[in-house]
CSV table of C-alpha atoms in Angstrom, one decimal:
chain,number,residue,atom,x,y,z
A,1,UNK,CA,-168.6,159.8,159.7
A,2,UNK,CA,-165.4,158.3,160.1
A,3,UNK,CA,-166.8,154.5,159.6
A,4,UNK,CA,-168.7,155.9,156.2
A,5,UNK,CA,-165.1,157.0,155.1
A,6,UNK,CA,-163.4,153.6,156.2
A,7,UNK,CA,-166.5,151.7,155.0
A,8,UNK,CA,-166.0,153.1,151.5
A,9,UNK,CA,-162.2,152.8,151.6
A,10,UNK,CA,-162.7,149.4,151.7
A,11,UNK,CA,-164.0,149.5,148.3
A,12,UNK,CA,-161.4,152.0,147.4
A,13,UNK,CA,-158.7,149.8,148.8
A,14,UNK,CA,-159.4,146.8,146.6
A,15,UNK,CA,-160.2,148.6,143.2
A,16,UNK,CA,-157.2,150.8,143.6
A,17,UNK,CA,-154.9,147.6,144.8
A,18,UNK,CA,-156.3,146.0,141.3
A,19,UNK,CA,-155.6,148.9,139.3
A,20,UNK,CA,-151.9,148.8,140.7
A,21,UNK,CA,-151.8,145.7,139.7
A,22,UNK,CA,-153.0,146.5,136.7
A,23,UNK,CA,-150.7,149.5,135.6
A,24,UNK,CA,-147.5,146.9,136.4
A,25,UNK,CA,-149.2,143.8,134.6
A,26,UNK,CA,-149.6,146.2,131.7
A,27,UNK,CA,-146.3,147.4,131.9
A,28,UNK,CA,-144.8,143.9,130.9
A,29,UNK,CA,-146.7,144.5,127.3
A,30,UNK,CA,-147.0,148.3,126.7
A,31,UNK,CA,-144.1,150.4,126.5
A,32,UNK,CA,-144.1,154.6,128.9
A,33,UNK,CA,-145.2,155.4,125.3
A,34,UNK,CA,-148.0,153.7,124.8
A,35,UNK,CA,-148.9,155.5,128.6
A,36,UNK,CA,-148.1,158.5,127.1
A,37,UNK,CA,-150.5,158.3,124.2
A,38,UNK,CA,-153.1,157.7,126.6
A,39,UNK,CA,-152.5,160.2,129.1
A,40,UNK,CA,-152.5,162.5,126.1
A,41,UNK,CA,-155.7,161.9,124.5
A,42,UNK,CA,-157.2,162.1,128.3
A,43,UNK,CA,-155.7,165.5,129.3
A,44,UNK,CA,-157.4,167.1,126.2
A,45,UNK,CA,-160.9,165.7,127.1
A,46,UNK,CA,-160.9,166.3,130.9
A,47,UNK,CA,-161.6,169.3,129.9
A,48,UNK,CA,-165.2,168.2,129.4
A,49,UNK,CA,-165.0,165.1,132.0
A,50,UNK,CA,-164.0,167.9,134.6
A,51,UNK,CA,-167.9,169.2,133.5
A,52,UNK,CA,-169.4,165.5,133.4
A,53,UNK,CA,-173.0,165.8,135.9
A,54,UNK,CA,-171.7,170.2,136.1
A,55,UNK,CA,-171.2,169.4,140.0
A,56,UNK,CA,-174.9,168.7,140.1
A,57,UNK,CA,-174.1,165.7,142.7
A,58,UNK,CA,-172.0,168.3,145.1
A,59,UNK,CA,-175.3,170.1,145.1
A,60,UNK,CA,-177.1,166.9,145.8
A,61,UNK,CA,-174.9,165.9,148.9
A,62,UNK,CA,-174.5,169.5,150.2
A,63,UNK,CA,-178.9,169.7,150.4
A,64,UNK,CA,-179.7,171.9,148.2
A,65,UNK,CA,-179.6,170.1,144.5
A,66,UNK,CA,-183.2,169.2,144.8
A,67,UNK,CA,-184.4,165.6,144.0
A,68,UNK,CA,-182.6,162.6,142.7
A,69,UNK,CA,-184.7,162.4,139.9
A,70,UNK,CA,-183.7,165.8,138.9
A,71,UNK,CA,-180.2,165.3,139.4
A,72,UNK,CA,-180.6,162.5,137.0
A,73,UNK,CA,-183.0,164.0,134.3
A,74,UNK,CA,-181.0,167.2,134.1
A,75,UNK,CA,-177.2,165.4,134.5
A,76,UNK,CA,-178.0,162.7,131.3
A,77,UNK,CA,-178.6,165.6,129.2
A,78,UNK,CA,-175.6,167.4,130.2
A,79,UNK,CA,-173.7,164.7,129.7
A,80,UNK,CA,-174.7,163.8,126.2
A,81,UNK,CA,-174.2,166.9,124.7
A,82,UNK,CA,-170.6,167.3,126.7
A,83,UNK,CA,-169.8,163.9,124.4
A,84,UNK,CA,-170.9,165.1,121.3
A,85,UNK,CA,-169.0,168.2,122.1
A,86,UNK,CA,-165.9,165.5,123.3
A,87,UNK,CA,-165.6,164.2,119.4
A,88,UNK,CA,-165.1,167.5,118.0
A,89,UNK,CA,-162.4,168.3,120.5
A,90,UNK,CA,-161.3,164.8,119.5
A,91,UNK,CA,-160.9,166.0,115.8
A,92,UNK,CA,-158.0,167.6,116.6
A,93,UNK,CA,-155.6,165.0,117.3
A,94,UNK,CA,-156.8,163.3,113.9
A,95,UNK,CA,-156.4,167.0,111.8
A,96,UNK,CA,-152.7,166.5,113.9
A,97,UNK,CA,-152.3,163.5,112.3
A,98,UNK,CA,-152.0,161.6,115.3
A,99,UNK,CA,-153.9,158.6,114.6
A,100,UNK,CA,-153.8,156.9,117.8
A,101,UNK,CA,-154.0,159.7,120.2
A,102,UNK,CA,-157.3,160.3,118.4
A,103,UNK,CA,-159.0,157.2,118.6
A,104,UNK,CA,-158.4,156.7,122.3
A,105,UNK,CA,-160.0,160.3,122.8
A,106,UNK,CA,-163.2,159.2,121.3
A,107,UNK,CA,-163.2,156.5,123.2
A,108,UNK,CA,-163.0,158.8,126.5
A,109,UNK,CA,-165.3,160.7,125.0
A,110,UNK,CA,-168.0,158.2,125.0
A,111,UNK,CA,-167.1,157.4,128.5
A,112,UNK,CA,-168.0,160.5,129.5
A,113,UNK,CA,-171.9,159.5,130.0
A,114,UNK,CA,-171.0,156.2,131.8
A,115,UNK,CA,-168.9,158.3,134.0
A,116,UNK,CA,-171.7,160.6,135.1
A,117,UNK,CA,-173.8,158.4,135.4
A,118,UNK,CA,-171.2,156.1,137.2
A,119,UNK,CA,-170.2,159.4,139.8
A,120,UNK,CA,-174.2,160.3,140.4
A,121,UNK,CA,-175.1,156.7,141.2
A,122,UNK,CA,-171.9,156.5,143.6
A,123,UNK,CA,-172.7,159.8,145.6
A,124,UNK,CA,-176.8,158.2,145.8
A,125,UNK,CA,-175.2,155.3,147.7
A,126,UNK,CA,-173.0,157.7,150.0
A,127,UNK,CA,-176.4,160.1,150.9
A,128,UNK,CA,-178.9,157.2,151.4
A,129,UNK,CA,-175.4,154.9,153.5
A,130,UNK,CA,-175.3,152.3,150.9
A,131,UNK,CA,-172.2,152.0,151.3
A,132,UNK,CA,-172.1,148.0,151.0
A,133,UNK,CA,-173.2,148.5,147.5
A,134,UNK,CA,-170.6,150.7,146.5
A,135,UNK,CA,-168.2,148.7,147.5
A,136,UNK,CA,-169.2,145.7,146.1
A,137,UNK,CA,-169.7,147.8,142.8
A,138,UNK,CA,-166.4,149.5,143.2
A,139,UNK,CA,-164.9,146.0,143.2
A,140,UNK,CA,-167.0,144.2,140.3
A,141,UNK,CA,-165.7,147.3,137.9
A,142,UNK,CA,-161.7,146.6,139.2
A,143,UNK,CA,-162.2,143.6,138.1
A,144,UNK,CA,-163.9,143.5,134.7
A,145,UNK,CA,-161.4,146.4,133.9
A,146,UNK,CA,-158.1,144.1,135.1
A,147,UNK,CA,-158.8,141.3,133.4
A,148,UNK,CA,-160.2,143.3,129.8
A,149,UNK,CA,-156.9,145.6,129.9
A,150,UNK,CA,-154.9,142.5,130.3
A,151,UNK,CA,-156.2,140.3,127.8
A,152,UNK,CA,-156.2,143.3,125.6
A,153,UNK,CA,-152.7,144.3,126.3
A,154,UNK,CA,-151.6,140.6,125.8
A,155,UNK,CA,-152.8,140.5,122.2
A,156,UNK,CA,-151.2,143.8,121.3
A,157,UNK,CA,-153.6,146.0,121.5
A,158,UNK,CA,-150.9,149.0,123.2
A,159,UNK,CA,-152.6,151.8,124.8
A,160,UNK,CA,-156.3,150.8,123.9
A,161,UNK,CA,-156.2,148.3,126.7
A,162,UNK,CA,-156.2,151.7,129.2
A,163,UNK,CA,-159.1,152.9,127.3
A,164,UNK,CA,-161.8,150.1,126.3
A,165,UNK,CA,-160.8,148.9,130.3
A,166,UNK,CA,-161.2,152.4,131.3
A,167,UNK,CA,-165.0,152.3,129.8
A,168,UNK,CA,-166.3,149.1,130.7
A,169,UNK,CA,-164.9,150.1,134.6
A,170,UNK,CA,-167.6,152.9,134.6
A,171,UNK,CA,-170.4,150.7,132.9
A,172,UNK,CA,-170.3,147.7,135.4
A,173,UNK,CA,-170.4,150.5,138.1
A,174,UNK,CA,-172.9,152.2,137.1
A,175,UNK,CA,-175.5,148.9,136.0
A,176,UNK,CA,-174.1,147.3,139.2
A,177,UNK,CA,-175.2,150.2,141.8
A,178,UNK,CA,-178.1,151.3,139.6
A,179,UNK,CA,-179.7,147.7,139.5
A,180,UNK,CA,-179.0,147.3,143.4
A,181,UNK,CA,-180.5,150.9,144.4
A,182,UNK,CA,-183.1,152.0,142.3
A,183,UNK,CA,-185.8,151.3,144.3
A,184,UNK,CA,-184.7,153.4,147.4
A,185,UNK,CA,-185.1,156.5,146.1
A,186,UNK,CA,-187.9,158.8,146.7
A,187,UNK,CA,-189.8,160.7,143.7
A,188,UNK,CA,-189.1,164.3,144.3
A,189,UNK,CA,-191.5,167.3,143.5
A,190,UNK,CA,-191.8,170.2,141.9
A,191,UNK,CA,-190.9,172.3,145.4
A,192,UNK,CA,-187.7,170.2,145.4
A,193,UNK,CA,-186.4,171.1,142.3
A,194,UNK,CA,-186.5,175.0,141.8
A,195,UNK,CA,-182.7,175.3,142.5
A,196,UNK,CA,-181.2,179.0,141.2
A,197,UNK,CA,-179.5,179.1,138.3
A,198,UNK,CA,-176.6,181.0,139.8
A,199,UNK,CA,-176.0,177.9,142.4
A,200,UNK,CA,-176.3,175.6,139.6
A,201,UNK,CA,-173.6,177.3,137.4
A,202,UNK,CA,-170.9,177.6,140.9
A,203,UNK,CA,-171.6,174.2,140.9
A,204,UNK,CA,-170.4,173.8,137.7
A,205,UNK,CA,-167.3,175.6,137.4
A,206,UNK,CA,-166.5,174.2,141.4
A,207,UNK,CA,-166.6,170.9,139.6
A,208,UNK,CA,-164.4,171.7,136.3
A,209,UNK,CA,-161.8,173.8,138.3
A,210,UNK,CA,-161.6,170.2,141.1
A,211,UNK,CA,-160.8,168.3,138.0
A,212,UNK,CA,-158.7,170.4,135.9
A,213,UNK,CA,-155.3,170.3,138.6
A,214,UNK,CA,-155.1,166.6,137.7
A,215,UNK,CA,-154.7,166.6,134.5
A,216,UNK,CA,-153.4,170.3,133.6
A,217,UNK,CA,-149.7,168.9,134.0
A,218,UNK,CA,-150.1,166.1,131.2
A,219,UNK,CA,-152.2,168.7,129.2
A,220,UNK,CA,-149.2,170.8,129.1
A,221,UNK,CA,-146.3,168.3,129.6
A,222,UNK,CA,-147.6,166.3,126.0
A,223,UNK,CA,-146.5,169.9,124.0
A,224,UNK,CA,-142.8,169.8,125.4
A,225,UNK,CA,-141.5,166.7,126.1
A,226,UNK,CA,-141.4,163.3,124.6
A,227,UNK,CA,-144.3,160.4,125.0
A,228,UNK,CA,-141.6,158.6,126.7
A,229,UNK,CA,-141.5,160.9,129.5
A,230,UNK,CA,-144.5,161.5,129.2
A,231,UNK,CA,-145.7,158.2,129.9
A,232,UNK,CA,-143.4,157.5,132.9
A,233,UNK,CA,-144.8,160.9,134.2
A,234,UNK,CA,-148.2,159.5,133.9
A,235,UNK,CA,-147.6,155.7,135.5
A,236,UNK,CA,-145.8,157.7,138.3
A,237,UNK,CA,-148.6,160.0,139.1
A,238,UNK,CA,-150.7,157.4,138.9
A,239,UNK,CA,-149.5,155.2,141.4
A,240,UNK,CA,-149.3,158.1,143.9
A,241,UNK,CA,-153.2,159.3,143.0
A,242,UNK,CA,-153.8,155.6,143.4
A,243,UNK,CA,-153.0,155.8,147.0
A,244,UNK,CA,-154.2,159.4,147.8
A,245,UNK,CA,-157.7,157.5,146.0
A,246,UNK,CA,-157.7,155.3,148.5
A,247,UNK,CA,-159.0,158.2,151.0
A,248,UNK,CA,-160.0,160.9,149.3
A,249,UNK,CA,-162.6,160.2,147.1
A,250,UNK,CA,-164.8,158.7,150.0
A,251,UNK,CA,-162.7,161.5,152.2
A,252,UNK,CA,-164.3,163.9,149.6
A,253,UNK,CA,-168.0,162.7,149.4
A,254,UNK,CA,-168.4,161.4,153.3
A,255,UNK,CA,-167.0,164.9,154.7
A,256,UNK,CA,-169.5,167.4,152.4
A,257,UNK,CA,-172.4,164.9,153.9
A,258,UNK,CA,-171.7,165.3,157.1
A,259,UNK,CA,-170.3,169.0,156.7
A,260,UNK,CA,-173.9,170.1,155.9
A,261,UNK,CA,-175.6,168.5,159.1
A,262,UNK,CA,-173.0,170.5,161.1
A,263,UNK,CA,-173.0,174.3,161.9
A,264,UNK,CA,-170.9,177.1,162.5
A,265,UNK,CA,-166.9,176.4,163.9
A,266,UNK,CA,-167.9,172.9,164.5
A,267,UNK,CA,-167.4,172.5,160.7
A,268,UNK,CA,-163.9,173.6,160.7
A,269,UNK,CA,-163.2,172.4,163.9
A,270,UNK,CA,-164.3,168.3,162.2
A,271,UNK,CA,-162.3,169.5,159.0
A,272,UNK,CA,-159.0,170.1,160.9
A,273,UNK,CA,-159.0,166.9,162.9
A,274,UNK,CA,-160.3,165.6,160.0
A,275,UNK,CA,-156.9,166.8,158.2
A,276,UNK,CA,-154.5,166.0,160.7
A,277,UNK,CA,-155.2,162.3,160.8
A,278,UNK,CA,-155.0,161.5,157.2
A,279,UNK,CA,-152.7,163.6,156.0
A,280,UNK,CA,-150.4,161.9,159.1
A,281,UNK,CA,-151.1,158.3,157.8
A,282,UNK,CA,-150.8,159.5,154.4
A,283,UNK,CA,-147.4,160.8,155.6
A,284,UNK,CA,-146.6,157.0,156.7
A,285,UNK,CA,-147.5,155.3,153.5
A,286,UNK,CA,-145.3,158.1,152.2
A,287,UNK,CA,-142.7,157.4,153.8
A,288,UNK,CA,-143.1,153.6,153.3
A,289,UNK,CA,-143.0,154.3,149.9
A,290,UNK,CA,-139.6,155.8,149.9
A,291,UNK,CA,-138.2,153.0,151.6
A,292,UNK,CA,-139.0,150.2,150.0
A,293,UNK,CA,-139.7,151.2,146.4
A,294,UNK,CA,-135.8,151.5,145.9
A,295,UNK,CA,-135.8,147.5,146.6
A,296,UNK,CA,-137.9,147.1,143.1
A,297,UNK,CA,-134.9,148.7,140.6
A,298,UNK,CA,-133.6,145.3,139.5
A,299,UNK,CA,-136.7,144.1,139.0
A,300,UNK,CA,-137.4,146.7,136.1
A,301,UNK,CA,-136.5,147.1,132.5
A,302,UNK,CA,-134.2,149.8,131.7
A,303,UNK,CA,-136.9,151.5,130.0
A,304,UNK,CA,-138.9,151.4,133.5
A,305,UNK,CA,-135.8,152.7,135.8
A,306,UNK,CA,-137.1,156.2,136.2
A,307,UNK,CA,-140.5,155.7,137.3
A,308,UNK,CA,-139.3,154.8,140.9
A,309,UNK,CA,-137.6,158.1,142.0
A,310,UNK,CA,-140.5,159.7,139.9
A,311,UNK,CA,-143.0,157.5,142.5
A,312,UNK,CA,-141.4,158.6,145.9
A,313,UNK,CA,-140.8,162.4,144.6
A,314,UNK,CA,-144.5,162.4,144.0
A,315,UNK,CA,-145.3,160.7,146.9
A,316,UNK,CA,-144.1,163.7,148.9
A,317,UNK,CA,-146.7,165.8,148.2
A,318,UNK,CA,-149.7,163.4,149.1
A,319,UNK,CA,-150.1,164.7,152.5
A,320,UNK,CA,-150.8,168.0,151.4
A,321,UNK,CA,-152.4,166.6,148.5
A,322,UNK,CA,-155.0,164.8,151.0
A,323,UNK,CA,-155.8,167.8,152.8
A,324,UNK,CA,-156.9,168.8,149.3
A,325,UNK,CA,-160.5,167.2,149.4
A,326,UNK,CA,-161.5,167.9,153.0
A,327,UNK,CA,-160.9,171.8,152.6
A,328,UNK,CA,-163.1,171.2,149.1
A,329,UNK,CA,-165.6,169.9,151.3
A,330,UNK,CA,-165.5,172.4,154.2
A,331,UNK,CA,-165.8,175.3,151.6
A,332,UNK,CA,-168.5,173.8,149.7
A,333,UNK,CA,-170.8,173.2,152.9
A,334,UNK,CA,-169.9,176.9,153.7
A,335,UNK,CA,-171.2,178.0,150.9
A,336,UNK,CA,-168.1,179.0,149.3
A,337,UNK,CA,-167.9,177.8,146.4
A,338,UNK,CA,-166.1,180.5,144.6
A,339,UNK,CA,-163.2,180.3,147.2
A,340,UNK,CA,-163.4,176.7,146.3
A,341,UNK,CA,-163.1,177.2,142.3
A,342,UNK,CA,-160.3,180.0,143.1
A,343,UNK,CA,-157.9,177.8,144.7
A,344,UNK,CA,-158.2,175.5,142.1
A,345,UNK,CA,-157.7,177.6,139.3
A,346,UNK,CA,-154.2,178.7,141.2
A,347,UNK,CA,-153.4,175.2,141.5
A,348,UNK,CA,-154.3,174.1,138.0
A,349,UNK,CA,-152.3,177.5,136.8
A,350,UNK,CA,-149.3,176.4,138.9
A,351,UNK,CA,-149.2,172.3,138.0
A,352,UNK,CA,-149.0,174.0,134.4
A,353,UNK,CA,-146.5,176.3,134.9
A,354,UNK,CA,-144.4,173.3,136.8
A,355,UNK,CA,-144.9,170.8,133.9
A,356,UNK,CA,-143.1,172.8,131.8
A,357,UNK,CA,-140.4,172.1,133.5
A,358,UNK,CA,-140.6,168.4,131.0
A,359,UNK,CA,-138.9,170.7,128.8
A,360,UNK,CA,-135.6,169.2,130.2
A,361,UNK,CA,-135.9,165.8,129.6
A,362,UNK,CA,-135.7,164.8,132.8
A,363,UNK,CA,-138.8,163.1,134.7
A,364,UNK,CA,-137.1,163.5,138.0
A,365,UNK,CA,-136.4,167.6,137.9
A,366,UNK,CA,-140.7,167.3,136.6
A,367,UNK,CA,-141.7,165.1,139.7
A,368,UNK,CA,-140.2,167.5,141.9
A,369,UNK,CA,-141.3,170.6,140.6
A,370,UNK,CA,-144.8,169.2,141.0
A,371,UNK,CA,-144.2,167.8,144.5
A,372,UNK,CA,-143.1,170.9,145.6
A,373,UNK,CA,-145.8,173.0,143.9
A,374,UNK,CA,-148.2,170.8,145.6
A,375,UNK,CA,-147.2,170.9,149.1
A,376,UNK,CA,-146.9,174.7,149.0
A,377,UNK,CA,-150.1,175.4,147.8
A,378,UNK,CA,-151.8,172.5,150.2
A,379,UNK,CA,-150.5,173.8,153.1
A,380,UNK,CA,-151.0,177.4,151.6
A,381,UNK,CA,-154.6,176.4,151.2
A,382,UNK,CA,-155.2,175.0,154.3
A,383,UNK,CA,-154.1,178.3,156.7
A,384,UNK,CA,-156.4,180.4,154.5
A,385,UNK,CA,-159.7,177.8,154.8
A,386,UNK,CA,-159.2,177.1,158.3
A,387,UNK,CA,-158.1,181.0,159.4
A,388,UNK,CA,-161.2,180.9,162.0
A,389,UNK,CA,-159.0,177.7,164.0
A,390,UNK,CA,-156.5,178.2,166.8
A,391,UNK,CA,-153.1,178.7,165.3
A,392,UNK,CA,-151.4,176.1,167.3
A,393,UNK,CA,-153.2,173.0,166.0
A,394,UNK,CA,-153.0,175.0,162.7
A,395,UNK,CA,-148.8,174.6,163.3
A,396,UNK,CA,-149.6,171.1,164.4
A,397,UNK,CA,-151.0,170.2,160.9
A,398,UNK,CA,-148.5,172.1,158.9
A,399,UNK,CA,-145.1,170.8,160.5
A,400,UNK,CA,-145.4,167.5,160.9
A,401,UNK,CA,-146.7,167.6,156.6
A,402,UNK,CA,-144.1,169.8,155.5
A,403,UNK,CA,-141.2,168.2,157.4
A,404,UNK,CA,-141.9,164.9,156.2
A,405,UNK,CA,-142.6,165.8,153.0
A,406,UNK,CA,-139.2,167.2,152.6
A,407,UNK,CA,-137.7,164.0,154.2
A,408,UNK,CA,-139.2,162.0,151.6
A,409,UNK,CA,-138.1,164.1,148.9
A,410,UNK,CA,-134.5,163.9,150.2
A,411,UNK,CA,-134.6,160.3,150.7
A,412,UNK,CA,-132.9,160.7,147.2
A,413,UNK,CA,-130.1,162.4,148.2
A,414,UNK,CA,-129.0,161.7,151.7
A,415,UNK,CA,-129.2,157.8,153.8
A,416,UNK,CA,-132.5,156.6,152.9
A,417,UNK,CA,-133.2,154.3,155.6
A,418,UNK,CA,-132.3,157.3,158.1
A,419,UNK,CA,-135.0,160.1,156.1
A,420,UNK,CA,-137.7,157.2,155.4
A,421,UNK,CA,-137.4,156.4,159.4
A,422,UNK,CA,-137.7,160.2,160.3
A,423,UNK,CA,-140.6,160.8,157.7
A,424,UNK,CA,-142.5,158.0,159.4
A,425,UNK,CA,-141.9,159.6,163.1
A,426,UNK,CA,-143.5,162.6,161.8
A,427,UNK,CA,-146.6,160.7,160.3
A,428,UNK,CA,-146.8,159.3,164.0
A,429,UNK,CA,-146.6,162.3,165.3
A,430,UNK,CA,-149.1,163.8,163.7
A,431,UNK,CA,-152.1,161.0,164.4
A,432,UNK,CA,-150.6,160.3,168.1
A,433,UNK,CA,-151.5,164.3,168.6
A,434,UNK,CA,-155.1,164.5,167.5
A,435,UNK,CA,-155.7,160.7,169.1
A,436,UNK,CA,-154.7,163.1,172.3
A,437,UNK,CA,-156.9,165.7,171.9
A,438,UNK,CA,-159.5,163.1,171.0
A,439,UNK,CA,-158.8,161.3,174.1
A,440,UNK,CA,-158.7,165.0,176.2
A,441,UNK,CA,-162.2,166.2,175.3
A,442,UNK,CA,-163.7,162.9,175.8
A,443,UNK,CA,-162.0,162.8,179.6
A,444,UNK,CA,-163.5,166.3,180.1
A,445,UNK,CA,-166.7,165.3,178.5
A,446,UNK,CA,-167.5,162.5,181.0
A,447,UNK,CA,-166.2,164.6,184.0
A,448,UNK,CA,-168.9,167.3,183.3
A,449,UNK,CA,-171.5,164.2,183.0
């Protein structure tokens, strides 16, 4: 399992190095406002994007969503009407009088398809091990979308280079793995495809209440504050999401695959260790983070100033953040959805209620409101999903996170170097452990041979 996840991060890696790159390149032509057009005109419309493919492909993975073909006939048509039902949400922004804001939501709008499409075709090349191919697709798509936003950007096209860049990343993807793939699959049968109605609507709202925490605190953070915060708001959580991507989606897709070959505490047993070794490296880059992202500040525009302290308060909450798709999985191959959709209604309630906090002004007092909203409902989250494990790796997990995170948090206030340096120890810390326990059971293991 672990090579599928690293396998795929590879892929991860280099689209999510590009689109860093991408989001800074950009930055030399577009202004936070321009990102803060565009992060409003998505918030609005993931309310349908959360819906794209209903969580049909979690079915898929977890075994029981029937064929492929299915998934595919009955996901298209979901999809189209969710972007017909896209423009008329769309209309709003345009009986607003916000122009701009309104064209860049149609243009998500008709995305939504391609990113169905796009999220069905990747999970087909996770189930059947293609992972080669989704790489390779993952790749292609970073760089068609680099290179149009760019160009786009250069010629003064503002905030439309994030969206036309944004669409024509989830076409090459999808035509790429599609093309390469499509002949692998197996036709599936009548006796496949009788799924219950009531799995197929969990499914649904599992998949809408995964998506909505990522975009409820733009969603509420466009009604109080400025598109200038806004916008530096959005390029800061993006650059953290861009690392936690790195992982998690593979982290996300790789663990509900394997999840549903396992049984009993042997789930939750692979789901802690599972846990502990991410969200400790996660803790590292974390910590990296605070350390050297300070070194950039001359480098910027004074328009651009904020976004660093914005970056490494966000970048406390990653660890926790990380845990965030392995306890989706472990639930989901439990059978749990509705515990699943629950925590992630309290978590999309809560980023709310802590945007509001853009009310002030201040990006910095909104990053951390979020960071610490995050962390306390990761860690929150995790205790409750993994109650049937031993408390003491459970503390294992939780200290090293929570400890860290708060070091990078006050990396701000107190000797960087010195906070940065302990953050990292406790990253370390974590991995070092469950590489001992690792090392422990394989020691007994061949003593009993």
């Amino acid at each position: 399992m672990l090579r599928g996840i690293l396998g795929l991060s590879v892929g991860t890696v280099v689209t999510r190095a590009l689109a860093a790159v991408s989001q800074l390149l950009l930055a030399i032509w577009l202004a936070p406002a321009d990102f803060g057009a565009w992060a409003a005109a998505t918030s609005l419309i993931s309310l349908l994007t959360g819906l794209a493919n209903f969580g049909e492909v979690n079915g898929y993975l977890s075994g029981k969503g029937g064929s492929y073909d299915r998934v595919k006939r009955v996901t298209r048509r979901q999809n189209s009407l969710l972007a017909l039902l896209g423009l008329g949400l769309a209309a709003i922004y345009f009986v607003r009088g916000e122009q701009e804001v309104g064209w860049l939501a149609v243009i998500v709008t008709l995305t939504i398809p391609l990113v169905g499409d796009a999220e069905r075709m990747y999970s087909t090349g996770v189930k059947i091990r293609a992972y080669g191919t989704v790489v390779s697709a993952q790749a292609a798509a970073a760089l068609v979308k680099i290179g149009v936003g760019v160009l786009i950007a250069a010629l003064g096209g503002g905030s439309f280079s994030l969206a036309v860049s944004t669409l024509l990343f989830y076409l090459v993807m999808d035509v790429f793995v599609t093309s390469a793939i499509r002949n692998r699959m197996e036709p599936g049968g009548p006796e496949l495809d009788n799924i219950d109605r009531r799995d197929r609507f969990k499914w649904a709202v599992n998949s809408l209440f995964i998506t909505l925490p990522l975009q409820a605190g733009f969603l509420v953070a466009q009604f109080v504050t400025s598109a200038h915060v806004l916008g530096l708001y959005y390029f800061a959580y993006q650059v953290t999401t861009g690392i936690s991507g790195l992982i998690s989606v593979p982290l996300s897709r790789v663990t509900l695959s394997r999840f549903a070959e396992l049984a009993g505490t042997h789930r939750g047993r692979e789901a802690r260790r599972i846990a502990t070794i991410f969200g400790g490296a996660t803790l590292l880059a974390a910590a990296a983070m605070a350390l050297v992202l300070p070194e950039l500040r001359p480098f910027l525009g004074s328009t651009w100033i904020d976004a660093v302290p914005a970056v490494i308060l966000l970048s406390a909450s990653l660890p926790a953040r990380m845990m965030t798709p392995v306890m989706d999985a472990l639930q989901q191959s439990r059978d749990r959805w509705w515990q699943s959709t629950g925590f992630n209604a309290v978590d999309a309630a809560g980023t709310a209620a802590a945007a509001l906090t853009a009310a002030t002004g201040d990006v910095l007092i909104l990053a951390a409101s979020l960071s610490v909203w995050k962390i306390a409902l990761g860690l929150t989250r995790m205790w409750v999903v993994l109650r049937d494990q031993p408390v003491g790796p459970r503390i294992a997990l939780t200290v090293p996170v929570s400890v860290g995170a708060l070091l990078v948090m006050s990396s701000q206030f107190i000797p960087r170097d010195a906070a940065a340096i302990a953050a990292m120890s406790a990253g370390l810390l974590s991995v070092v452990w469950v590489a001992t326990q690792f090392g422990k059971r394989s020691t007994g293991a061949a003593s009993e041979s």
